[in-house]
PDB file of C-alpha atoms in Angstrom:
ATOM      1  CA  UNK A 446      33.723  45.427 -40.993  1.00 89.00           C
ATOM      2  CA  UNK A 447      34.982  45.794 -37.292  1.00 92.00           C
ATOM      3  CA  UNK A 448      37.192  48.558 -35.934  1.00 94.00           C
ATOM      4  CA  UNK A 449      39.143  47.543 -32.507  1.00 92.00           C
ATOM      5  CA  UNK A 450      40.984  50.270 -30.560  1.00 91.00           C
ATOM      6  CA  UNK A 451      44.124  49.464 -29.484  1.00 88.00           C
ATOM      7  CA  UNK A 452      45.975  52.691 -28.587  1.00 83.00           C
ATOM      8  CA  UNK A 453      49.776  51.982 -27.919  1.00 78.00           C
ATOM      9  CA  UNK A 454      50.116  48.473 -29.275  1.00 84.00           C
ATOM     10  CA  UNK A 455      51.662  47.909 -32.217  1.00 85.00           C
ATOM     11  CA  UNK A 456      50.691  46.012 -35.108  1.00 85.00           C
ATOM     12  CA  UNK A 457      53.593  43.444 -34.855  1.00 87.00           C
ATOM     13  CA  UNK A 458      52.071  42.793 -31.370  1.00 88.00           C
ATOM     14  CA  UNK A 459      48.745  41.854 -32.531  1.00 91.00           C
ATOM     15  CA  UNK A 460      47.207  38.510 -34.608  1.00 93.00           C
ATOM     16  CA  UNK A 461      43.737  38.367 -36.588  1.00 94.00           C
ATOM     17  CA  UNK A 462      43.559  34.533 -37.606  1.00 94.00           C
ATOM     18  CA  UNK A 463      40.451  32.676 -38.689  1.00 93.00           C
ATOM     19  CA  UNK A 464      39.849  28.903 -37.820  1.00 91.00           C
ATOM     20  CA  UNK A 465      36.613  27.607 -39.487  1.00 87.00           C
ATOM     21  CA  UNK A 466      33.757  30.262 -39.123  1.00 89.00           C
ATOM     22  CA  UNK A 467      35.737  32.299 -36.502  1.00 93.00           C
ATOM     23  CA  UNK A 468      37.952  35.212 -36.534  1.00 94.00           C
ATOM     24  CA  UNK A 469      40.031  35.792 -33.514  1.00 95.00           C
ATOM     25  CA  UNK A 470      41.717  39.061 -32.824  1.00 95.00           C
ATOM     26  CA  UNK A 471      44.497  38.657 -29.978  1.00 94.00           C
ATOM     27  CA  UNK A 472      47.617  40.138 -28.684  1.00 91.00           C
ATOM     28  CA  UNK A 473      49.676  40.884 -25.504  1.00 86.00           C
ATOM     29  CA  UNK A 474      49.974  44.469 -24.243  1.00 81.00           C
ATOM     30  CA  UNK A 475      53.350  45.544 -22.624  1.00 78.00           C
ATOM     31  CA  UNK A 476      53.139  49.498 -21.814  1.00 74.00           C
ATOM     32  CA  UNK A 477      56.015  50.765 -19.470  1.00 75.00           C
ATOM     33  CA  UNK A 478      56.023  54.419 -19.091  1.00 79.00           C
ATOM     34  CA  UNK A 479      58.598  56.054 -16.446  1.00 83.00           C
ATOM     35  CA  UNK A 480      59.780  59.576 -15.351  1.00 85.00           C
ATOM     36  CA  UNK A 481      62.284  60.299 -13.269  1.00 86.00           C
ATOM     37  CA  UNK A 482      62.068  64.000 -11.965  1.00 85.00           C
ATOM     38  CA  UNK A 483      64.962  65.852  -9.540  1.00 84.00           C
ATOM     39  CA  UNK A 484      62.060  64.914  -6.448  1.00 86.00           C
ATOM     40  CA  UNK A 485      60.305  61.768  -8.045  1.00 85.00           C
ATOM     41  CA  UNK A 486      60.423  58.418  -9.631  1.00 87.00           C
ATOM     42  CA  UNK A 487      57.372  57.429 -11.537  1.00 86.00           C
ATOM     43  CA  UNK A 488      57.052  54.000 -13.094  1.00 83.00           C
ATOM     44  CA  UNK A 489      53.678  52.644 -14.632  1.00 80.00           C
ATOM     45  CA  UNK A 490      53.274  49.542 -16.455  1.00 76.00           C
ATOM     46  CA  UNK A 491      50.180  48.042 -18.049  1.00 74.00           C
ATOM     47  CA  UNK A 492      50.602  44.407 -19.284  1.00 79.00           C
ATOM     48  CA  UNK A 493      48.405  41.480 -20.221  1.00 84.00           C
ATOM     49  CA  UNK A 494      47.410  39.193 -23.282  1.00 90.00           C
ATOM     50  CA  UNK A 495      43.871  40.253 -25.047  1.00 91.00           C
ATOM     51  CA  UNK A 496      41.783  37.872 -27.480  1.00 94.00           C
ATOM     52  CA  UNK A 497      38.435  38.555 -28.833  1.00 94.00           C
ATOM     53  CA  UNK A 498      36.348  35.925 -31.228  1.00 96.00           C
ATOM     54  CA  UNK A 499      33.308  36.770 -33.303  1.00 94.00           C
ATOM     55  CA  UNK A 500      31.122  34.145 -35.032  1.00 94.00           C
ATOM     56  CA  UNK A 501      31.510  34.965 -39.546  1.00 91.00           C
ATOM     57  CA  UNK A 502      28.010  34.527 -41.157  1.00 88.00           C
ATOM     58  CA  UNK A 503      28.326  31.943 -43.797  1.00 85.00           C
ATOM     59  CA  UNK A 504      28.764  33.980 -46.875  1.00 87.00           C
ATOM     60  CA  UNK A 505      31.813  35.223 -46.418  1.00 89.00           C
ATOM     61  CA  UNK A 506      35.250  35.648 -49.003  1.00 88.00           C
ATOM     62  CA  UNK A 507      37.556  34.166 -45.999  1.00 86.00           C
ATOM     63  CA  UNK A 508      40.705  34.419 -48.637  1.00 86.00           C
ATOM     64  CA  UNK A 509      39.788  38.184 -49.093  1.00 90.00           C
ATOM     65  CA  UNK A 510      39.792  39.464 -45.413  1.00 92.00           C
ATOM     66  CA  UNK A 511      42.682  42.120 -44.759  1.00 92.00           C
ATOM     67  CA  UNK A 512      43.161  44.091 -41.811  1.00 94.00           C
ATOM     68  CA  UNK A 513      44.949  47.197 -41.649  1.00 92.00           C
ATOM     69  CA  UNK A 514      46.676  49.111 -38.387  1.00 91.00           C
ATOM     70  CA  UNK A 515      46.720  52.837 -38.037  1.00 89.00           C
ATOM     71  CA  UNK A 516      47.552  55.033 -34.698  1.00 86.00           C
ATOM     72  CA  UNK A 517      45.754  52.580 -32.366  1.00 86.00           C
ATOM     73  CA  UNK A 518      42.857  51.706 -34.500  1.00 92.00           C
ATOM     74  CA  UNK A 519      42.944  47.811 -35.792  1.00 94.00           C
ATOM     75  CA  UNK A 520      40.010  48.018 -38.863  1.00 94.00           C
ATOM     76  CA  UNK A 521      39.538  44.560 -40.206  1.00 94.00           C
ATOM     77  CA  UNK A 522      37.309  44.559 -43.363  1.00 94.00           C
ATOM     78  CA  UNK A 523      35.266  40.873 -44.385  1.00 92.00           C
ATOM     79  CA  UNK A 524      33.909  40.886 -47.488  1.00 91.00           C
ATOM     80  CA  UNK A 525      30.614  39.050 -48.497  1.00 88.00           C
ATOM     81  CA  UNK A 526      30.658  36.441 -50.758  1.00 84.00           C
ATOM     82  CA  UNK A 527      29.336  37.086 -54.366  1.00 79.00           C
ATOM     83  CA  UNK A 528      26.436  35.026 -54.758  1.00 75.00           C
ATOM     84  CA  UNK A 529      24.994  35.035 -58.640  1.00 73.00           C
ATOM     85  CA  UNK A 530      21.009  35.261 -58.380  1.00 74.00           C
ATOM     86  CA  UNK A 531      20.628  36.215 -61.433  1.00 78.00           C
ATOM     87  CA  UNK A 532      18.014  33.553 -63.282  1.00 79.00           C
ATOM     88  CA  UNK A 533      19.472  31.742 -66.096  1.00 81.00           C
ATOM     89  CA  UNK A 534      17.189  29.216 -68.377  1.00 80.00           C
ATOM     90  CA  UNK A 535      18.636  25.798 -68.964  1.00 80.00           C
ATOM     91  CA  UNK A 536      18.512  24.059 -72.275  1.00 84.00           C
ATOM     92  CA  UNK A 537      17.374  20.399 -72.323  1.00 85.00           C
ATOM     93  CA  UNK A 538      19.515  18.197 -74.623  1.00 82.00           C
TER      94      UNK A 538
END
């Protein structure tokens, strides 16, 4: 399970991929906020591309990751992989 905030960037503007054992989280931030005022003119922009990678353990369902994007909060939820240790006898034919 990992939560990333990511207030003011929209989902469309973000990608969760993974290659092998790695899940990447990456994106491009392009925040432009102005106000014009009778006596001022404010303009403030915050821009740049963001990646983050983080090793997967080896038991993990990679086809049953989903991620899901709600006000600024990116949770992405990886599932273990069901392992049967249950014991079992054989028969010998």
């Amino acid at each position: 399970h990992i939560e990333v905030e990511l207030p003011g960037i929209k989902k469309e503007e973000v990608e969760v991929k993974v290659d092998g054992n790695v899940l990447t989280i990456s994106g491009e931030r392009n925040l432009r906020n102005e106000v014009k005022e009778e006596d001022y003119h404010k303009v403030e922009s915050h821009y740049g591309k963001f990646s983050r990678s983080f090793t997967l353990p080896e038991r993990v369902d990679v086809g049953k990751i989903h991620a899901e994007s709600d006000n600024g909060l990116l949770e992405v939820v990886i599932p273990k992989l069901h392992i049967d240790t249950s014991s079992k006898k054989i028969e010998i034919k």
